[in-house]
Structure formats: structure tokens, C-alpha cells
Amino acid sequence: MSERQQVQFEDLGNIAYKPAWDYQADLFDEIVAIKIKNRDLPLEERQPTKHHLLFCEHPHVYTLGKSGSMDNLLLNEQQLAEKDIEFYKNNRGGDITYHGPGQNVGYPILDLDMFVTDIHLYMRNLEEVFIRTLAEYGIESGRYPGFTGVWLEPDDPIRARKICALGVKCSRWVTMHGWAFNINTDLQYFDYIIPCGIADKGVTSMQKELGRQLDFQEVKNVVKEKFGEVFGCGFQ
């Protein structure tokens, strides 16, 4: 679209997974309802849809996408309780992933009719946000053929490791769910799952790669800036 879209940005801070999921679902449903109503209205009477970008940080939780396998969760219900880790099955694409402290979780709820109606390009654009963010910190990253997400050393099958996982839902060209970007993440929690169902690839974080703790807010600001660059949008 030639018109620059405005995205309503909210940082929800540290919030449990379910309330954040419910909130983005409400925003998603609101956009879809407007689009359905607009179909029967003359052009001049149609209501514009809104776009949203939510940032948050979750307490320890595993989420399993609709195409995922329970075999990739290596803890039973009692062990999850002992470690104070929540678990949810949800309606995004992808397999199992972890959310926790020190991780930037982002939920773009966008009407892609106002951006680009190509879900594969949308996913590549999300990856580009983090490739550019990591470059700001001197970390070279890229895409691993056949897999989503952002990877370090993707050209080396032995050393390739994921630093940002993606999983989205798209219906009527409206998106929800999004990314999990490891900044200061405690990586031991990935030992209790087969991340994204990929058994032979590692997971990393900015903290591990740089050998120091990052300014969490600073990195989030860079992510937001790069999102605006890649998607050609402003923020409200």
C-alpha cells in the first residue's frame, strides 16, 4: 500500500500468557468483525481497520501450536508444576516454544489487506525485523532454508542455532500471535522441550552470544524501530 499505515503500539510489560492471548484475540476479533461488516457497505461508508503491535514478557510458559506434537514437551504435568511453568495449546502455526523472562514477545495484529496479502512475505518481513535488530549489535544472522525464525550461522548445519522463533495465525488477512526473541533469556528452559520440534538444532540468546546482559528496554526499542522500517508504518 502506498499509504503509510499507523500501528497502535502497547507494551504490556510482564503479563501472564492467557490474559495476553485473550487481549490479542479481542483485538483480532474486532478487526475481523469490521472487515465482515464492510463487505456489505458502500466504499464511502466503510470503517477503517486498526493495526496493533503488542510487546510483552511472560512468566515461564510453554505453548504448543496447532500442528505441534505433545511428544516435544519433555515434562509431565507434575514436573511442570514443580518448576512453576504453565502450558497452553493455542491456535498459531508451528510447534512447541518457550516464553519467559528476558525474552521479547511480540504480537502484531495487522490487517494485511493494508500491507501485503502474502503470508510467506509477511513471515519473511518478521524475520527481517530481527536480522536488522541483531545487526545493530554486531550479530550476523539469517534464515535457515525450510524453517521459520531467525538463525545464527544458518549455513552450518552443525552450528546453526535459533535466536528468534515465529508462529502466527492469519484469518481474513488479519494476523495474531508473533515472535519470541531471546535477549536475556534463561536458555535452560529449552532443555525441557524439543524447541519448534527440531531435535538437532540449538537455541541461543543475545546475552549468550555477546557474553553480557543486554539493556532489555533498549533492545525492545530497536525491535520496534526496525518493525517500523520493514513494514513502512508509524506508531501511535
PDB file of C-alpha atoms in Angstrom:
ATOM      1  CA  MET A   1       0.000   0.000   0.000  1.00  0.00           C
ATOM      2  CA  SER A   2       1.279   3.464  -0.794  1.00  0.00           C
ATOM      3  CA  GLU A   3      -0.405   4.999   2.248  1.00  0.00           C
ATOM      4  CA  ARG A   4       1.711   4.812   5.396  1.00  0.00           C
ATOM      5  CA  GLN A   5      -0.174   2.733   7.956  1.00  0.00           C
ATOM      6  CA  GLN A   6      -0.339   3.691  11.644  1.00  0.00           C
ATOM      7  CA  VAL A   7       0.008   0.935  14.224  1.00  0.00           C
ATOM      8  CA  GLN A   8      -1.223   1.276  17.791  1.00  0.00           C
ATOM      9  CA  PHE A   9       1.668   0.181  19.998  1.00  0.00           C
ATOM     10  CA  GLU A  10       1.333  -1.111  23.556  1.00  0.00           C
ATOM     11  CA  ASP A  11       3.969  -2.566  25.856  1.00  0.00           C
ATOM     12  CA  LEU A  12       2.048  -4.786  28.279  1.00  0.00           C
ATOM     13  CA  GLY A  13       5.139  -5.429  30.402  1.00  0.00           C
ATOM     14  CA  ASN A  14       5.298  -8.678  32.366  1.00  0.00           C
ATOM     15  CA  ILE A  15       1.943 -10.396  31.890  1.00  0.00           C
ATOM     16  CA  ALA A  16       0.752 -13.980  32.164  1.00  0.00           C
ATOM     17  CA  TYR A  17       0.253 -15.770  28.858  1.00  0.00           C
ATOM     18  CA  LYS A  18      -3.520 -16.308  28.978  1.00  0.00           C
ATOM     19  CA  PRO A  19      -4.559 -12.674  29.630  1.00  0.00           C
ATOM     20  CA  ALA A  20      -2.248 -11.530  26.823  1.00  0.00           C
ATOM     21  CA  TRP A  21      -3.686 -14.171  24.477  1.00  0.00           C
ATOM     22  CA  ASP A  22      -7.243 -13.137  25.380  1.00  0.00           C
ATOM     23  CA  TYR A  23      -6.414  -9.476  24.785  1.00  0.00           C
ATOM     24  CA  GLN A  24      -4.898 -10.014  21.355  1.00  0.00           C
ATOM     25  CA  ALA A  25      -7.811 -12.316  20.457  1.00  0.00           C
ATOM     26  CA  ASP A  26     -10.238  -9.496  21.307  1.00  0.00           C
ATOM     27  CA  LEU A  27      -8.315  -7.070  19.082  1.00  0.00           C
ATOM     28  CA  PHE A  28      -8.178  -9.678  16.313  1.00  0.00           C
ATOM     29  CA  ASP A  29     -11.935 -10.351  16.529  1.00  0.00           C
ATOM     30  CA  GLU A  30     -12.665  -6.632  16.438  1.00  0.00           C
ATOM     31  CA  ILE A  31     -10.734  -6.167  13.186  1.00  0.00           C
ATOM     32  CA  VAL A  32     -12.323  -9.230  11.575  1.00  0.00           C
ATOM     33  CA  ALA A  33     -15.811  -8.040  12.552  1.00  0.00           C
ATOM     34  CA  ILE A  34     -15.181  -4.648  10.929  1.00  0.00           C
ATOM     35  CA  LYS A  35     -13.960  -6.317   7.734  1.00  0.00           C
ATOM     36  CA  ILE A  36     -17.020  -8.562   7.555  1.00  0.00           C
ATOM     37  CA  LYS A  37     -19.355  -5.605   8.105  1.00  0.00           C
ATOM     38  CA  ASN A  38     -17.514  -3.524   5.496  1.00  0.00           C
ATOM     39  CA  ARG A  39     -18.166  -6.103   2.783  1.00  0.00           C
ATOM     40  CA  ASP A  40     -21.840  -5.086   2.629  1.00  0.00           C
ATOM     41  CA  LEU A  41     -21.283  -1.339   2.776  1.00  0.00           C
ATOM     42  CA  PRO A  42     -20.570   1.207   0.036  1.00  0.00           C
ATOM     43  CA  LEU A  43     -16.919   2.278  -0.078  1.00  0.00           C
ATOM     44  CA  GLU A  44     -17.620   5.676   1.468  1.00  0.00           C
ATOM     45  CA  GLU A  45     -19.360   4.101   4.495  1.00  0.00           C
ATOM     46  CA  ARG A  46     -16.728   1.513   5.344  1.00  0.00           C
ATOM     47  CA  GLN A  47     -14.973   1.760   8.703  1.00  0.00           C
ATOM     48  CA  PRO A  48     -11.169   1.683   8.614  1.00  0.00           C
ATOM     49  CA  THR A  49      -9.493  -1.175  10.442  1.00  0.00           C
ATOM     50  CA  LYS A  50      -6.866  -0.607  13.116  1.00  0.00           C
ATOM     51  CA  HIS A  51      -3.477  -2.271  13.449  1.00  0.00           C
ATOM     52  CA  HIS A  52      -1.846  -3.206  16.747  1.00  0.00           C
ATOM     53  CA  LEU A  53       1.601  -4.238  17.950  1.00  0.00           C
ATOM     54  CA  LEU A  54       1.810  -5.641  21.464  1.00  0.00           C
ATOM     55  CA  PHE A  55       5.076  -6.187  23.301  1.00  0.00           C
ATOM     56  CA  CYS A  56       5.196  -8.252  26.470  1.00  0.00           C
ATOM     57  CA  GLU A  57       7.290 -10.530  28.639  1.00  0.00           C
ATOM     58  CA  HIS A  58       5.732 -13.708  30.018  1.00  0.00           C
ATOM     59  CA  PRO A  59       6.411 -15.761  33.149  1.00  0.00           C
ATOM     60  CA  HIS A  60       7.669 -19.259  32.289  1.00  0.00           C
ATOM     61  CA  VAL A  61       5.276 -20.905  29.828  1.00  0.00           C
ATOM     62  CA  TYR A  62       5.342 -23.447  27.021  1.00  0.00           C
ATOM     63  CA  THR A  63       2.904 -23.060  24.141  1.00  0.00           C
ATOM     64  CA  LEU A  64       2.086 -25.687  21.538  1.00  0.00           C
ATOM     65  CA  GLY A  65       0.912 -24.673  18.073  1.00  0.00           C
ATOM     66  CA  LYS A  66      -1.961 -26.397  16.302  1.00  0.00           C
ATOM     67  CA  SER A  67       0.393 -28.517  14.191  1.00  0.00           C
ATOM     68  CA  GLY A  68       2.667 -29.399  17.117  1.00  0.00           C
ATOM     69  CA  SER A  69       3.232 -32.686  18.905  1.00  0.00           C
ATOM     70  CA  MET A  70       2.898 -33.301  22.641  1.00  0.00           C
ATOM     71  CA  ASP A  71       5.938 -35.571  22.284  1.00  0.00           C
ATOM     72  CA  ASN A  72       8.036 -32.402  22.082  1.00  0.00           C
ATOM     73  CA  LEU A  73       7.155 -31.488  25.687  1.00  0.00           C
ATOM     74  CA  LEU A  74       9.595 -33.459  27.826  1.00  0.00           C
ATOM     75  CA  LEU A  75       7.989 -32.731  31.224  1.00  0.00           C
ATOM     76  CA  ASN A  76       4.841 -34.222  32.720  1.00  0.00           C
ATOM     77  CA  GLU A  77       2.151 -32.249  34.491  1.00  0.00           C
ATOM     78  CA  GLN A  78       3.732 -32.711  37.925  1.00  0.00           C
ATOM     79  CA  GLN A  79       7.158 -31.608  36.710  1.00  0.00           C
ATOM     80  CA  LEU A  80       5.652 -28.514  35.094  1.00  0.00           C
ATOM     81  CA  ALA A  81       4.017 -27.621  38.411  1.00  0.00           C
ATOM     82  CA  GLU A  82       7.250 -28.216  40.351  1.00  0.00           C
ATOM     83  CA  LYS A  83       9.144 -25.885  38.023  1.00  0.00           C
ATOM     84  CA  ASP A  84       6.290 -23.333  38.024  1.00  0.00           C
ATOM     85  CA  ILE A  85       5.878 -23.492  34.239  1.00  0.00           C
ATOM     86  CA  GLU A  86       2.485 -23.037  32.584  1.00  0.00           C
ATOM     87  CA  PHE A  87       1.465 -24.887  29.414  1.00  0.00           C
ATOM     88  CA  TYR A  88      -1.068 -23.947  26.738  1.00  0.00           C
ATOM     89  CA  LYS A  89      -2.188 -25.342  23.417  1.00  0.00           C
ATOM     90  CA  ASN A  90      -3.029 -22.469  21.102  1.00  0.00           C
ATOM     91  CA  ASN A  91      -4.193 -21.725  17.558  1.00  0.00           C
ATOM     92  CA  ARG A  92      -0.988 -20.443  15.982  1.00  0.00           C
ATOM     93  CA  GLY A  93       1.147 -22.254  13.463  1.00  0.00           C
ATOM     94  CA  GLY A  94       4.310 -24.049  14.471  1.00  0.00           C
ATOM     95  CA  ASP A  95       5.200 -26.494  17.201  1.00  0.00           C
ATOM     96  CA  ILE A  96       6.233 -26.006  20.833  1.00  0.00           C
ATOM     97  CA  THR A  97       8.127 -22.993  22.100  1.00  0.00           C
ATOM     98  CA  TYR A  98       9.084 -21.337  25.373  1.00  0.00           C
ATOM     99  CA  HIS A  99       8.301 -17.866  26.680  1.00  0.00           C
ATOM    100  CA  GLY A 100       9.911 -16.443  29.779  1.00  0.00           C
ATOM    101  CA  PRO A 101      11.696 -13.561  31.495  1.00  0.00           C
ATOM    102  CA  GLY A 102      14.305 -11.754  29.434  1.00  0.00           C
ATOM    103  CA  GLN A 103      12.521 -12.564  26.176  1.00  0.00           C
ATOM    104  CA  ASN A 104      10.785 -10.028  23.955  1.00  0.00           C
ATOM    105  CA  VAL A 105       7.435 -11.445  22.852  1.00  0.00           C
ATOM    106  CA  GLY A 106       5.649  -9.526  20.130  1.00  0.00           C
ATOM    107  CA  TYR A 107       2.100  -9.849  18.847  1.00  0.00           C
ATOM    108  CA  PRO A 108       1.336  -7.915  15.641  1.00  0.00           C
ATOM    109  CA  ILE A 109      -2.409  -7.793  14.974  1.00  0.00           C
ATOM    110  CA  LEU A 110      -2.409  -6.349  11.470  1.00  0.00           C
ATOM    111  CA  ASP A 111      -4.885  -6.126   8.625  1.00  0.00           C
ATOM    112  CA  LEU A 112      -2.620  -7.381   5.858  1.00  0.00           C
ATOM    113  CA  ASP A 113      -5.034  -6.014   3.254  1.00  0.00           C
ATOM    114  CA  MET A 114      -3.404  -2.692   4.139  1.00  0.00           C
ATOM    115  CA  PHE A 115       0.139  -4.091   3.924  1.00  0.00           C
ATOM    116  CA  VAL A 116       0.678  -7.138   1.717  1.00  0.00           C
ATOM    117  CA  THR A 117      -1.617 -10.124   1.197  1.00  0.00           C
ATOM    118  CA  ASP A 118       1.141 -12.724   1.152  1.00  0.00           C
ATOM    119  CA  ILE A 119       1.605 -14.722   4.352  1.00  0.00           C
ATOM    120  CA  HIS A 120       5.022 -16.017   3.285  1.00  0.00           C
ATOM    121  CA  LEU A 121       6.254 -12.486   2.642  1.00  0.00           C
ATOM    122  CA  TYR A 122       4.769 -11.443   5.988  1.00  0.00           C
ATOM    123  CA  MET A 123       6.826 -14.124   7.745  1.00  0.00           C
ATOM    124  CA  ARG A 124       9.979 -13.120   5.871  1.00  0.00           C
ATOM    125  CA  ASN A 125       9.339  -9.496   6.881  1.00  0.00           C
ATOM    126  CA  LEU A 126       9.065 -10.508  10.528  1.00  0.00           C
ATOM    127  CA  GLU A 127      12.388 -12.317  10.214  1.00  0.00           C
ATOM    128  CA  GLU A 128      13.913  -9.236   8.614  1.00  0.00           C
ATOM    129  CA  VAL A 129      12.994  -7.175  11.690  1.00  0.00           C
ATOM    130  CA  PHE A 130      15.276  -9.315  13.832  1.00  0.00           C
ATOM    131  CA  ILE A 131      18.038  -9.715  11.271  1.00  0.00           C
ATOM    132  CA  ARG A 132      18.283  -5.912  11.276  1.00  0.00           C
ATOM    133  CA  THR A 133      17.965  -5.673  15.064  1.00  0.00           C
ATOM    134  CA  LEU A 134      20.778  -8.162  15.638  1.00  0.00           C
ATOM    135  CA  ALA A 135      22.972  -6.374  13.092  1.00  0.00           C
ATOM    136  CA  GLU A 136      22.783  -3.264  15.295  1.00  0.00           C
ATOM    137  CA  TYR A 137      24.623  -5.292  17.941  1.00  0.00           C
ATOM    138  CA  GLY A 138      27.153  -6.819  15.587  1.00  0.00           C
ATOM    139  CA  ILE A 139      25.416 -10.208  15.431  1.00  0.00           C
ATOM    140  CA  GLU A 140      25.136 -11.636  11.928  1.00  0.00           C
ATOM    141  CA  SER A 141      22.000 -13.716  11.438  1.00  0.00           C
ATOM    142  CA  GLY A 142      19.839 -15.075   8.672  1.00  0.00           C
ATOM    143  CA  ARG A 143      17.253 -17.616   7.555  1.00  0.00           C
ATOM    144  CA  TYR A 144      17.581 -21.387   7.667  1.00  0.00           C
ATOM    145  CA  PRO A 145      16.117 -22.921   4.481  1.00  0.00           C
ATOM    146  CA  GLY A 146      12.943 -24.852   5.213  1.00  0.00           C
ATOM    147  CA  PHE A 147      12.446 -23.384   8.690  1.00  0.00           C
ATOM    148  CA  THR A 148      10.941 -20.173  10.017  1.00  0.00           C
ATOM    149  CA  GLY A 149      12.622 -17.890  12.514  1.00  0.00           C
ATOM    150  CA  VAL A 150      15.988 -16.176  12.715  1.00  0.00           C
ATOM    151  CA  TRP A 151      19.178 -18.199  12.991  1.00  0.00           C
ATOM    152  CA  LEU A 152      22.853 -17.696  13.673  1.00  0.00           C
ATOM    153  CA  GLU A 153      25.271 -19.471  11.336  1.00  0.00           C
ATOM    154  CA  PRO A 154      22.380 -20.870   9.258  1.00  0.00           C
ATOM    155  CA  ASP A 155      24.829 -22.082   6.604  1.00  0.00           C
ATOM    156  CA  ASP A 156      26.427 -24.517   9.055  1.00  0.00           C
ATOM    157  CA  PRO A 157      24.035 -27.413   9.862  1.00  0.00           C
ATOM    158  CA  ILE A 158      26.115 -28.316  12.921  1.00  0.00           C
ATOM    159  CA  ARG A 159      26.396 -24.855  14.476  1.00  0.00           C
ATOM    160  CA  ALA A 160      23.083 -23.338  13.321  1.00  0.00           C
ATOM    161  CA  ARG A 161      21.080 -22.081  16.315  1.00  0.00           C
ATOM    162  CA  LYS A 162      17.810 -20.196  16.605  1.00  0.00           C
ATOM    163  CA  ILE A 163      17.553 -16.856  18.363  1.00  0.00           C
ATOM    164  CA  CYS A 164      14.012 -15.848  17.372  1.00  0.00           C
ATOM    165  CA  ALA A 165      11.018 -18.167  16.921  1.00  0.00           C
ATOM    166  CA  LEU A 166       7.928 -17.252  14.898  1.00  0.00           C
ATOM    167  CA  GLY A 167       4.392 -18.619  14.937  1.00  0.00           C
ATOM    168  CA  VAL A 168       1.323 -16.812  13.649  1.00  0.00           C
ATOM    169  CA  LYS A 169      -2.341 -17.177  12.838  1.00  0.00           C
ATOM    170  CA  CYS A 170      -3.885 -15.414   9.853  1.00  0.00           C
ATOM    171  CA  SER A 171      -7.591 -15.327   9.020  1.00  0.00           C
ATOM    172  CA  ARG A 172      -9.300 -12.949   6.564  1.00  0.00           C
ATOM    173  CA  TRP A 173      -5.809 -11.444   6.210  1.00  0.00           C
ATOM    174  CA  VAL A 174      -5.733 -10.445   9.886  1.00  0.00           C
ATOM    175  CA  THR A 175      -2.753 -11.676  11.900  1.00  0.00           C
ATOM    176  CA  MET A 176      -2.216 -12.617  15.521  1.00  0.00           C
ATOM    177  CA  HIS A 177       0.480 -14.304  17.616  1.00  0.00           C
ATOM    178  CA  GLY A 178       4.019 -13.465  16.517  1.00  0.00           C
ATOM    179  CA  TRP A 179       7.529 -13.907  17.846  1.00  0.00           C
ATOM    180  CA  ALA A 180       9.700 -14.910  20.790  1.00  0.00           C
ATOM    181  CA  PHE A 181      13.081 -13.144  20.677  1.00  0.00           C
ATOM    182  CA  ASN A 182      15.745 -14.289  23.117  1.00  0.00           C
ATOM    183  CA  ILE A 183      17.530 -11.309  24.640  1.00  0.00           C
ATOM    184  CA  ASN A 184      18.492 -12.169  28.250  1.00  0.00           C
ATOM    185  CA  THR A 185      16.573 -15.460  28.255  1.00  0.00           C
ATOM    186  CA  ASP A 186      17.466 -18.328  30.607  1.00  0.00           C
ATOM    187  CA  LEU A 187      18.157 -20.974  27.981  1.00  0.00           C
ATOM    188  CA  GLN A 188      17.918 -23.941  30.352  1.00  0.00           C
ATOM    189  CA  TYR A 189      14.136 -23.908  29.887  1.00  0.00           C
ATOM    190  CA  PHE A 190      14.633 -25.016  26.290  1.00  0.00           C
ATOM    191  CA  ASP A 191      16.175 -28.239  27.641  1.00  0.00           C
ATOM    192  CA  TYR A 192      12.718 -29.437  28.718  1.00  0.00           C
ATOM    193  CA  ILE A 193      11.244 -29.288  25.214  1.00  0.00           C
ATOM    194  CA  ILE A 194      12.248 -30.063  21.649  1.00  0.00           C
ATOM    195  CA  PRO A 195      12.089 -26.423  20.512  1.00  0.00           C
ATOM    196  CA  CYS A 196       9.842 -25.972  17.475  1.00  0.00           C
ATOM    197  CA  GLY A 197      10.029 -29.758  17.069  1.00  0.00           C
ATOM    198  CA  ILE A 198      13.623 -29.525  15.788  1.00  0.00           C
ATOM    199  CA  ALA A 199      15.698 -32.017  17.756  1.00  0.00           C
ATOM    200  CA  ASP A 200      19.137 -31.417  16.225  1.00  0.00           C
ATOM    201  CA  LYS A 201      19.401 -27.607  16.412  1.00  0.00           C
ATOM    202  CA  GLY A 202      20.333 -25.389  19.318  1.00  0.00           C
ATOM    203  CA  VAL A 203      18.814 -22.222  20.751  1.00  0.00           C
ATOM    204  CA  THR A 204      20.704 -19.116  21.752  1.00  0.00           C
ATOM    205  CA  SER A 205      20.223 -15.571  23.058  1.00  0.00           C
ATOM    206  CA  MET A 206      21.818 -12.184  22.616  1.00  0.00           C
ATOM    207  CA  GLN A 207      23.220 -12.477  26.135  1.00  0.00           C
ATOM    208  CA  LYS A 208      24.904 -15.786  25.348  1.00  0.00           C
ATOM    209  CA  GLU A 209      26.322 -14.590  22.050  1.00  0.00           C
ATOM    210  CA  LEU A 210      27.667 -11.285  23.381  1.00  0.00           C
ATOM    211  CA  GLY A 211      28.707 -12.564  26.798  1.00  0.00           C
ATOM    212  CA  ARG A 212      26.880  -9.809  28.658  1.00  0.00           C
ATOM    213  CA  GLN A 213      23.413  -8.872  29.794  1.00  0.00           C
ATOM    214  CA  LEU A 214      21.653  -6.511  27.415  1.00  0.00           C
ATOM    215  CA  ASP A 215      19.654  -3.408  28.276  1.00  0.00           C
ATOM    216  CA  PHE A 216      16.249  -5.019  27.742  1.00  0.00           C
ATOM    217  CA  GLN A 217      14.353  -1.804  27.072  1.00  0.00           C
ATOM    218  CA  GLU A 218      16.998  -0.598  24.667  1.00  0.00           C
ATOM    219  CA  VAL A 219      16.770  -3.777  22.578  1.00  0.00           C
ATOM    220  CA  LYS A 220      12.960  -3.589  22.554  1.00  0.00           C
ATOM    221  CA  ASN A 221      13.214  -0.024  21.263  1.00  0.00           C
ATOM    222  CA  VAL A 222      15.428  -1.230  18.414  1.00  0.00           C
ATOM    223  CA  VAL A 223      12.957  -4.026  17.581  1.00  0.00           C
ATOM    224  CA  LYS A 224      10.117  -1.503  17.413  1.00  0.00           C
ATOM    225  CA  GLU A 225      12.198   0.818  15.222  1.00  0.00           C
ATOM    226  CA  LYS A 226      13.109  -1.999  12.819  1.00  0.00           C
ATOM    227  CA  PHE A 227       9.485  -3.166  12.678  1.00  0.00           C
ATOM    228  CA  GLY A 228       8.504   0.322  11.554  1.00  0.00           C
ATOM    229  CA  GLU A 229      11.263   0.282   8.924  1.00  0.00           C
ATOM    230  CA  VAL A 230      10.411  -3.138   7.496  1.00  0.00           C
ATOM    231  CA  PHE A 231       6.647  -2.656   7.454  1.00  0.00           C
ATOM    232  CA  GLY A 232       6.793   1.005   6.460  1.00  0.00           C
ATOM    233  CA  CYS A 233       4.487   2.022   9.316  1.00  0.00           C
ATOM    234  CA  GLY A 234       4.321   4.611  12.054  1.00  0.00           C
ATOM    235  CA  PHE A 235       3.209   4.149  15.660  1.00  0.00           C
ATOM    236  CA  GLN A 236       0.514   5.726  17.769  1.00  0.00           C
TER     237      GLN A 236
END
